[in-house]
């Protein structure tokens, strides 16, 4: 038997209108189309549902019975088959570096498979709005130690050195973790992950500037208040004409953590975490387009100009960015 909801809906509308033209207008179809579907329904059921001997169709006894049943059953069936309404949106917080590839892929997956809208919320604090209830879950760079939160490591990626184009470090092809320790450090005191304590005792940087967000952070580096460190994927998102991102050796990897409240979590907070972890195990963010290699000629010229601009002396303790 090949009967669809459309056939049943057409018949019920005709049974209510008792007129082919009026029923067709109500359904938004032509009268011949309606007549064809009613015939198809009768053929499939093997019953005559309409008495067509009069000007306007009348229901047969079988037609009355089917109408009475459909008035009760058809609305229930249509409700059961209706696509589920989207759940309340999941507010995903982040502070200064949203992992575009992994985050957007997980966002699309949750919305397509579970019909849950993911709304990103930037909040410049250590938990990106979780503690204040402004986010249902968050993607945070660095380890998060808070017993009130469920935390999961999502990925690790290389870090890059952030230096001013006018810095003497700008002539390097790459720098080391200890190189940065000999400079002043720009620190994000609100949501940053690095402090001078992350360097060895014999190569600990001084704090050259304190900032509260990524924009202030880059401005401070560009103004040579100090150097910085960012995950490669974050650096790729924040281009500044006065800032260079250089490969950094000897540095710990950047850790991205997913977190959500342990108490009364969003119904899909745990599901979103599972989706996030389904990314490729070897996923690594590409270097920013501002990560460049400088030619030997440019290196010599830039070093001379920068050394003069720095007013550098032979004193080993100089720490400008």
mmCIF file of C-alpha atoms in Angstrom:
data_model
loop_
_atom_site.group_PDB
_atom_site.id
_atom_site.type_symbol
_atom_site.label_atom_id
_atom_site.label_comp_id
_atom_site.label_asym_id
_atom_site.label_seq_id
_atom_site.Cartn_x
_atom_site.Cartn_y
_atom_site.Cartn_z
ATOM 1 C CA UNK A 1 0.000 0.000 0.000
ATOM 2 C CA UNK A 2 1.458 3.310 -1.102
ATOM 3 C CA UNK A 3 -0.443 5.982 0.834
ATOM 4 C CA UNK A 4 1.277 9.136 2.040
ATOM 5 C CA UNK A 5 0.281 11.819 4.500
ATOM 6 C CA UNK A 6 -0.482 14.054 1.560
ATOM 7 C CA UNK A 7 -3.283 11.768 0.356
ATOM 8 C CA UNK A 8 -4.814 11.640 3.820
ATOM 9 C CA UNK A 9 -4.541 15.404 4.322
ATOM 10 C CA UNK A 10 -6.172 16.041 0.942
ATOM 11 C CA UNK A 11 -9.040 13.701 1.733
ATOM 12 C CA UNK A 12 -9.666 15.208 5.170
ATOM 13 C CA UNK A 13 -9.726 18.722 3.711
ATOM 14 C CA UNK A 14 -12.214 17.649 1.039
ATOM 15 C CA UNK A 15 -14.365 15.907 3.637
ATOM 16 C CA UNK A 16 -14.501 19.149 5.608
ATOM 17 C CA UNK A 17 -15.179 21.435 2.628
ATOM 18 C CA UNK A 18 -17.512 19.063 0.702
ATOM 19 C CA UNK A 19 -16.472 20.900 -2.467
ATOM 20 C CA UNK A 20 -13.558 20.113 -4.787
ATOM 21 C CA UNK A 21 -12.890 23.732 -5.779
ATOM 22 C CA UNK A 22 -12.942 25.069 -2.222
ATOM 23 C CA UNK A 23 -10.792 22.234 -0.945
ATOM 24 C CA UNK A 24 -8.268 22.714 -3.769
ATOM 25 C CA UNK A 25 -8.060 26.458 -3.038
ATOM 26 C CA UNK A 26 -7.489 25.772 0.649
ATOM 27 C CA UNK A 27 -4.723 23.303 -0.171
ATOM 28 C CA UNK A 28 -3.139 25.535 -2.788
ATOM 29 C CA UNK A 29 -3.390 22.969 -5.581
ATOM 30 C CA UNK A 30 -5.491 22.581 -8.733
ATOM 31 C CA UNK A 31 -8.834 20.784 -8.729
ATOM 32 C CA UNK A 32 -7.628 18.056 -11.150
ATOM 33 C CA UNK A 33 -4.651 17.375 -8.879
ATOM 34 C CA UNK A 34 -6.946 16.988 -5.878
ATOM 35 C CA UNK A 35 -9.265 14.662 -7.804
ATOM 36 C CA UNK A 36 -6.318 12.529 -8.914
ATOM 37 C CA UNK A 37 -5.020 12.109 -5.355
ATOM 38 C CA UNK A 38 -8.465 11.167 -4.017
ATOM 39 C CA UNK A 39 -8.802 8.536 -6.759
ATOM 40 C CA UNK A 40 -5.359 7.212 -5.874
ATOM 41 C CA UNK A 41 -6.367 6.937 -2.209
ATOM 42 C CA UNK A 42 -9.547 5.047 -3.082
ATOM 43 C CA UNK A 43 -7.643 2.677 -5.359
ATOM 44 C CA UNK A 44 -5.055 1.930 -2.675
ATOM 45 C CA UNK A 45 -7.730 1.329 -0.013
ATOM 46 C CA UNK A 46 -10.000 -0.587 -2.361
ATOM 47 C CA UNK A 47 -12.968 1.444 -1.087
ATOM 48 C CA UNK A 48 -15.250 4.151 -2.451
ATOM 49 C CA UNK A 49 -14.967 7.167 -0.179
ATOM 50 C CA UNK A 50 -17.082 9.658 -2.154
ATOM 51 C CA UNK A 51 -20.464 9.559 -3.825
ATOM 52 C CA UNK A 52 -19.935 11.561 -7.014
ATOM 53 C CA UNK A 53 -23.466 11.171 -8.357
ATOM 54 C CA UNK A 54 -24.495 14.568 -7.013
ATOM 55 C CA UNK A 55 -23.235 18.064 -7.828
ATOM 56 C CA UNK A 56 -21.089 18.161 -4.752
ATOM 57 C CA UNK A 57 -19.361 15.020 -3.447
ATOM 58 C CA UNK A 58 -20.847 13.279 -0.444
ATOM 59 C CA UNK A 59 -19.057 10.911 1.854
ATOM 60 C CA UNK A 60 -19.923 7.250 1.718
ATOM 61 C CA UNK A 61 -20.136 5.233 4.914
ATOM 62 C CA UNK A 62 -16.472 4.286 4.418
ATOM 63 C CA UNK A 63 -15.664 7.961 3.817
ATOM 64 C CA UNK A 64 -17.368 8.987 7.076
ATOM 65 C CA UNK A 65 -15.457 6.372 9.017
ATOM 66 C CA UNK A 66 -12.117 7.400 7.534
ATOM 67 C CA UNK A 67 -12.848 11.092 8.149
ATOM 68 C CA UNK A 68 -13.674 10.464 11.820
ATOM 69 C CA UNK A 69 -10.493 8.467 12.306
ATOM 70 C CA UNK A 70 -8.292 10.986 10.521
ATOM 71 C CA UNK A 71 -9.654 13.939 12.487
ATOM 72 C CA UNK A 72 -8.189 12.290 15.571
ATOM 73 C CA UNK A 73 -5.121 10.536 14.205
ATOM 74 C CA UNK A 74 -3.756 12.813 11.477
ATOM 75 C CA UNK A 75 -2.867 15.794 13.745
ATOM 76 C CA UNK A 76 -1.102 13.416 16.142
ATOM 77 C CA UNK A 77 0.799 11.769 13.303
ATOM 78 C CA UNK A 78 1.872 15.103 11.807
ATOM 79 C CA UNK A 79 3.037 16.303 15.225
ATOM 80 C CA UNK A 80 5.060 13.116 15.744
ATOM 81 C CA UNK A 81 6.755 13.489 12.363
ATOM 82 C CA UNK A 82 7.390 17.223 12.596
ATOM 83 C CA UNK A 83 11.134 18.085 12.819
ATOM 84 C CA UNK A 84 12.228 18.718 16.366
ATOM 85 C CA UNK A 85 12.427 22.319 17.446
ATOM 86 C CA UNK A 86 15.969 23.561 18.146
ATOM 87 C CA UNK A 87 17.054 23.307 21.764
ATOM 88 C CA UNK A 88 18.004 26.466 23.603
ATOM 89 C CA UNK A 89 21.238 27.853 22.211
ATOM 90 C CA UNK A 90 24.564 26.951 23.780
ATOM 91 C CA UNK A 91 26.597 30.061 24.620
ATOM 92 C CA UNK A 92 30.237 29.274 23.896
ATOM 93 C CA UNK A 93 32.626 31.690 25.552
ATOM 94 C CA UNK A 94 36.180 32.533 24.552
ATOM 95 C CA UNK A 95 38.584 35.244 25.613
ATOM 96 C CA UNK A 96 41.115 36.212 22.970
ATOM 97 C CA UNK A 97 41.650 33.296 20.640
ATOM 98 C CA UNK A 98 38.818 31.295 19.098
ATOM 99 C CA UNK A 99 40.176 28.121 17.416
ATOM 100 C CA UNK A 100 38.576 28.738 14.054
ATOM 101 C CA UNK A 101 38.977 25.393 12.278
ATOM 102 C CA UNK A 102 38.214 23.096 15.194
ATOM 103 C CA UNK A 103 35.645 25.386 16.809
ATOM 104 C CA UNK A 104 33.636 26.144 13.694
ATOM 105 C CA UNK A 105 33.616 22.527 12.567
ATOM 106 C CA UNK A 106 32.274 21.433 15.962
ATOM 107 C CA UNK A 107 29.768 24.270 15.951
ATOM 108 C CA UNK A 108 28.397 23.213 12.557
ATOM 109 C CA UNK A 109 28.216 19.563 13.636
ATOM 110 C CA UNK A 110 26.215 20.307 16.784
ATOM 111 C CA UNK A 111 23.800 22.524 14.890
ATOM 112 C CA UNK A 112 23.258 20.056 12.049
ATOM 113 C CA UNK A 113 23.044 16.831 14.057
ATOM 114 C CA UNK A 114 21.422 18.035 17.256
ATOM 115 C CA UNK A 115 19.631 21.222 16.141
ATOM 116 C CA UNK A 116 21.314 23.233 18.893
ATOM 117 C CA UNK A 117 22.407 26.750 17.979
ATOM 118 C CA UNK A 118 25.934 27.551 19.179
ATOM 119 C CA UNK A 119 26.386 31.246 19.906
ATOM 120 C CA UNK A 120 29.953 32.436 20.468
ATOM 121 C CA UNK A 121 30.483 35.028 23.184
ATOM 122 C CA UNK A 122 33.767 36.860 23.640
ATOM 123 C CA UNK A 123 34.464 37.681 27.258
ATOM 124 C CA UNK A 124 37.857 38.936 28.363
ATOM 125 C CA UNK A 125 38.331 37.080 31.621
ATOM 126 C CA UNK A 126 40.059 33.876 32.659
ATOM 127 C CA UNK A 127 36.992 31.635 32.231
ATOM 128 C CA UNK A 128 35.385 33.598 29.366
ATOM 129 C CA UNK A 129 32.155 34.217 31.256
ATOM 130 C CA UNK A 130 31.659 30.801 32.878
ATOM 131 C CA UNK A 131 31.979 31.955 36.476
ATOM 132 C CA UNK A 132 29.535 34.815 35.940
ATOM 133 C CA UNK A 133 27.004 32.625 34.141
ATOM 134 C CA UNK A 134 27.453 34.533 30.877
ATOM 135 C CA UNK A 135 28.493 31.385 28.978
ATOM 136 C CA UNK A 136 27.369 27.757 29.092
ATOM 137 C CA UNK A 137 30.773 26.433 28.040
ATOM 138 C CA UNK A 138 34.097 27.937 27.038
ATOM 139 C CA UNK A 139 37.236 27.345 24.998
ATOM 140 C CA UNK A 140 40.222 28.523 27.013
ATOM 141 C CA UNK A 141 43.931 28.577 26.263
ATOM 142 C CA UNK A 142 46.040 27.073 28.989
ATOM 143 C CA UNK A 143 45.351 24.652 31.802
ATOM 144 C CA UNK A 144 42.249 25.397 33.864
ATOM 145 C CA UNK A 145 42.155 24.281 37.501
ATOM 146 C CA UNK A 146 38.766 24.939 39.016
ATOM 147 C CA UNK A 147 36.852 22.212 40.867
ATOM 148 C CA UNK A 148 33.579 23.858 39.826
ATOM 149 C CA UNK A 149 34.303 23.146 36.169
ATOM 150 C CA UNK A 150 34.519 20.019 34.049
ATOM 151 C CA UNK A 151 37.600 20.460 31.869
ATOM 152 C CA UNK A 152 38.954 18.550 28.883
ATOM 153 C CA UNK A 153 42.080 19.103 26.814
ATOM 154 C CA UNK A 154 41.030 19.567 23.195
ATOM 155 C CA UNK A 155 44.294 20.109 21.327
ATOM 156 C CA UNK A 156 47.901 21.240 21.518
ATOM 157 C CA UNK A 157 49.688 23.419 18.999
ATOM 158 C CA UNK A 158 52.974 25.313 18.574
ATOM 159 C CA UNK A 159 53.440 28.791 19.966
ATOM 160 C CA UNK A 160 54.942 31.758 18.138
ATOM 161 C CA UNK A 161 57.020 34.657 19.379
ATOM 162 C CA UNK A 162 55.311 38.042 18.936
ATOM 163 C CA UNK A 163 57.786 40.852 18.267
ATOM 164 C CA UNK A 164 57.752 44.378 16.918
ATOM 165 C CA UNK A 165 58.953 44.823 13.357
ATOM 166 C CA UNK A 166 61.360 47.389 14.793
ATOM 167 C CA UNK A 167 62.783 44.962 17.321
ATOM 168 C CA UNK A 168 66.281 43.582 16.843
ATOM 169 C CA UNK A 169 64.631 40.147 17.038
ATOM 170 C CA UNK A 170 62.786 40.909 13.792
ATOM 171 C CA UNK A 171 65.886 40.034 11.787
ATOM 172 C CA UNK A 172 65.877 36.458 13.075
ATOM 173 C CA UNK A 173 64.470 33.487 11.206
ATOM 174 C CA UNK A 174 63.382 32.066 14.562
ATOM 175 C CA UNK A 175 63.935 32.711 18.251
ATOM 176 C CA UNK A 176 64.229 30.540 21.326
ATOM 177 C CA UNK A 177 62.290 30.508 24.558
ATOM 178 C CA UNK A 178 65.408 31.735 26.360
ATOM 179 C CA UNK A 179 65.793 34.589 23.837
ATOM 180 C CA UNK A 180 62.455 35.926 25.011
ATOM 181 C CA UNK A 181 63.535 35.516 28.612
ATOM 182 C CA UNK A 182 66.172 38.142 28.036
ATOM 183 C CA UNK A 183 63.549 40.669 26.957
ATOM 184 C CA UNK A 184 60.687 42.481 28.628
ATOM 185 C CA UNK A 185 57.407 40.597 28.430
ATOM 186 C CA UNK A 186 53.950 41.921 27.589
ATOM 187 C CA UNK A 187 51.458 40.251 29.934
ATOM 188 C CA UNK A 188 47.693 39.912 29.596
ATOM 189 C CA UNK A 189 46.694 40.136 33.262
ATOM 190 C CA UNK A 190 42.996 39.388 32.654
ATOM 191 C CA UNK A 191 42.904 36.275 30.495
ATOM 192 C CA UNK A 192 46.488 35.578 29.487
ATOM 193 C CA UNK A 193 48.334 32.344 30.112
ATOM 194 C CA UNK A 194 51.978 33.452 30.413
ATOM 195 C CA UNK A 195 53.866 35.101 33.269
ATOM 196 C CA UNK A 196 57.622 35.482 33.869
ATOM 197 C CA UNK A 197 57.443 32.378 36.075
ATOM 198 C CA UNK A 198 57.084 30.248 32.930
ATOM 199 C CA UNK A 199 60.762 30.841 32.064
ATOM 200 C CA UNK A 200 63.816 29.263 33.697
ATOM 201 C CA UNK A 201 65.236 30.995 36.755
ATOM 202 C CA UNK A 202 68.348 32.078 34.827
ATOM 203 C CA UNK A 203 66.329 33.486 31.907
ATOM 204 C CA UNK A 204 63.309 35.152 33.486
ATOM 205 C CA UNK A 205 61.868 38.172 31.644
ATOM 206 C CA UNK A 206 60.786 41.370 33.299
ATOM 207 C CA UNK A 207 57.263 42.685 32.732
ATOM 208 C CA UNK A 208 57.348 45.517 30.231
ATOM 209 C CA UNK A 209 53.599 46.150 29.944
ATOM 210 C CA UNK A 210 50.356 44.836 31.374
ATOM 211 C CA UNK A 211 47.275 44.591 29.144
ATOM 212 C CA UNK A 212 43.728 43.268 29.427
ATOM 213 C CA UNK A 213 42.890 42.008 25.915
ATOM 214 C CA UNK A 214 44.445 40.908 22.628
ATOM 215 C CA UNK A 215 44.207 44.336 21.007
ATOM 216 C CA UNK A 216 46.090 46.058 23.843
ATOM 217 C CA UNK A 217 48.555 43.164 23.826
ATOM 218 C CA UNK A 218 49.496 43.662 20.171
ATOM 219 C CA UNK A 219 49.654 47.452 20.516
ATOM 220 C CA UNK A 220 52.119 47.074 23.378
ATOM 221 C CA UNK A 221 54.294 44.702 21.344
ATOM 222 C CA UNK A 222 54.187 47.002 18.307
ATOM 223 C CA UNK A 223 55.278 49.908 20.530
ATOM 224 C CA UNK A 224 58.219 47.792 21.753
ATOM 225 C CA UNK A 225 57.063 47.640 25.349
ATOM 226 C CA UNK A 226 58.049 43.990 25.236
ATOM 227 C CA UNK A 227 57.652 40.700 23.411
ATOM 228 C CA UNK A 228 54.783 38.230 23.542
ATOM 229 C CA UNK A 229 53.804 34.625 22.914
ATOM 230 C CA UNK A 230 50.646 33.374 21.162
ATOM 231 C CA UNK A 231 49.349 30.037 19.873
ATOM 232 C CA UNK A 232 49.909 29.732 16.128
ATOM 233 C CA UNK A 233 46.192 29.659 15.277
ATOM 234 C CA UNK A 234 45.533 32.784 17.341
ATOM 235 C CA UNK A 235 48.424 34.611 15.698
ATOM 236 C CA UNK A 236 46.970 33.732 12.292
ATOM 237 C CA UNK A 237 43.750 35.538 13.208
ATOM 238 C CA UNK A 238 45.357 38.746 14.476
ATOM 239 C CA UNK A 239 47.414 40.473 11.836
ATOM 240 C CA UNK A 240 49.152 43.761 12.654
ATOM 241 C CA UNK A 241 51.396 45.598 10.178
ATOM 242 C CA UNK A 242 53.843 46.468 12.954
ATOM 243 C CA UNK A 243 54.065 42.988 14.470
ATOM 244 C CA UNK A 244 55.885 39.844 13.364
ATOM 245 C CA UNK A 245 55.242 36.265 14.416
ATOM 246 C CA UNK A 246 58.408 34.163 14.521
ATOM 247 C CA UNK A 247 58.861 30.404 14.983
ATOM 248 C CA UNK A 248 59.693 29.713 18.600
ATOM 249 C CA UNK A 249 61.908 26.825 19.687
ATOM 250 C CA UNK A 250 62.113 25.350 23.153
ATOM 251 C CA UNK A 251 58.663 26.651 24.091
ATOM 252 C CA UNK A 252 55.913 24.557 25.654
ATOM 253 C CA UNK A 253 52.970 23.793 23.397
ATOM 254 C CA UNK A 254 49.804 25.834 23.709
ATOM 255 C CA UNK A 255 46.970 23.836 25.282
ATOM 256 C CA UNK A 256 43.340 24.465 24.399
ATOM 257 C CA UNK A 257 40.894 23.477 27.156
ATOM 258 C CA UNK A 258 37.135 23.023 26.917
ATOM 259 C CA UNK A 259 35.265 23.765 30.136
ATOM 260 C CA UNK A 260 31.686 23.838 31.401
ATOM 261 C CA UNK A 261 30.055 24.025 34.857
ATOM 262 C CA UNK A 262 29.985 20.834 36.877
ATOM 263 C CA UNK A 263 26.704 21.881 38.512
ATOM 264 C CA UNK A 264 23.562 22.147 36.339
ATOM 265 C CA UNK A 265 25.357 22.140 32.949
ATOM 266 C CA UNK A 266 23.685 22.921 29.633
ATOM 267 C CA UNK A 267 22.044 19.727 28.243
ATOM 268 C CA UNK A 268 24.460 19.702 25.299
ATOM 269 C CA UNK A 269 27.642 20.916 27.019
ATOM 270 C CA UNK A 270 29.080 17.399 27.283
ATOM 271 C CA UNK A 271 28.001 16.540 23.727
ATOM 272 C CA UNK A 272 29.775 19.594 22.342
ATOM 273 C CA UNK A 273 32.945 18.530 24.130
ATOM 274 C CA UNK A 274 32.796 15.125 22.451
ATOM 275 C CA UNK A 275 32.330 16.774 19.066
ATOM 276 C CA UNK A 276 35.322 19.034 19.697
ATOM 277 C CA UNK A 277 37.536 16.033 20.465
ATOM 278 C CA UNK A 278 36.616 14.346 17.183
ATOM 279 C CA UNK A 279 39.056 16.557 15.241
ATOM 280 C CA UNK A 280 42.143 15.102 13.618
ATOM 281 C CA UNK A 281 44.705 13.971 16.159
ATOM 282 C CA UNK A 282 47.523 15.529 14.156
ATOM 283 C CA UNK A 283 45.766 18.847 13.593
ATOM 284 C CA UNK A 284 48.167 21.749 13.818
ATOM 285 C CA UNK A 285 47.505 25.366 13.038
ATOM 286 C CA UNK A 286 49.535 26.879 10.179
ATOM 287 C CA UNK A 287 51.900 29.726 10.821
ATOM 288 C CA UNK A 288 50.542 33.196 10.274
ATOM 289 C CA UNK A 289 51.302 34.943 7.014
ATOM 290 C CA UNK A 290 53.319 37.436 9.105
ATOM 291 C CA UNK A 291 55.737 34.635 9.990
ATOM 292 C CA UNK A 292 58.480 35.260 7.501
ATOM 293 C CA UNK A 293 62.090 34.480 6.752
ATOM 294 C CA UNK A 294 64.329 37.491 6.199
ATOM 295 C CA UNK A 295 67.133 37.449 3.644
ATOM 296 C CA UNK A 296 70.740 37.837 4.769
ATOM 297 C CA UNK A 297 70.995 41.271 3.142
ATOM 298 C CA UNK A 298 67.833 42.474 4.861
ATOM 299 C CA UNK A 299 69.071 40.977 8.100
ATOM 300 C CA UNK A 300 72.298 42.964 8.097
ATOM 301 C CA UNK A 301 70.563 46.216 7.139
ATOM 302 C CA UNK A 302 67.750 45.799 9.594
ATOM 303 C CA UNK A 303 70.106 44.842 12.402
ATOM 304 C CA UNK A 304 72.165 47.997 11.844
ATOM 305 C CA UNK A 305 69.101 50.247 11.734
ATOM 306 C CA UNK A 306 67.451 48.631 14.715
ATOM 307 C CA UNK A 307 70.596 48.646 16.807
ATOM 308 C CA UNK A 308 70.931 52.396 16.168
ATOM 309 C CA UNK A 309 67.266 52.973 16.954
ATOM 310 C CA UNK A 310 67.564 50.947 20.149
ATOM 311 C CA UNK A 311 70.596 52.878 21.257
ATOM 312 C CA UNK A 312 71.864 49.530 22.399
ATOM 313 C CA UNK A 313 75.084 49.346 24.355
ATOM 314 C CA UNK A 314 77.197 46.319 24.992
ATOM 315 C CA UNK A 315 75.444 45.797 28.306
ATOM 316 C CA UNK A 316 74.028 42.256 28.290
ATOM 317 C CA UNK A 317 71.061 43.160 30.470
ATOM 318 C CA UNK A 318 69.174 45.209 27.836
ATOM 319 C CA UNK A 319 65.553 43.931 27.737
ATOM 320 C CA UNK A 320 63.577 46.015 25.240
ATOM 321 C CA UNK A 321 61.090 44.170 22.989
#
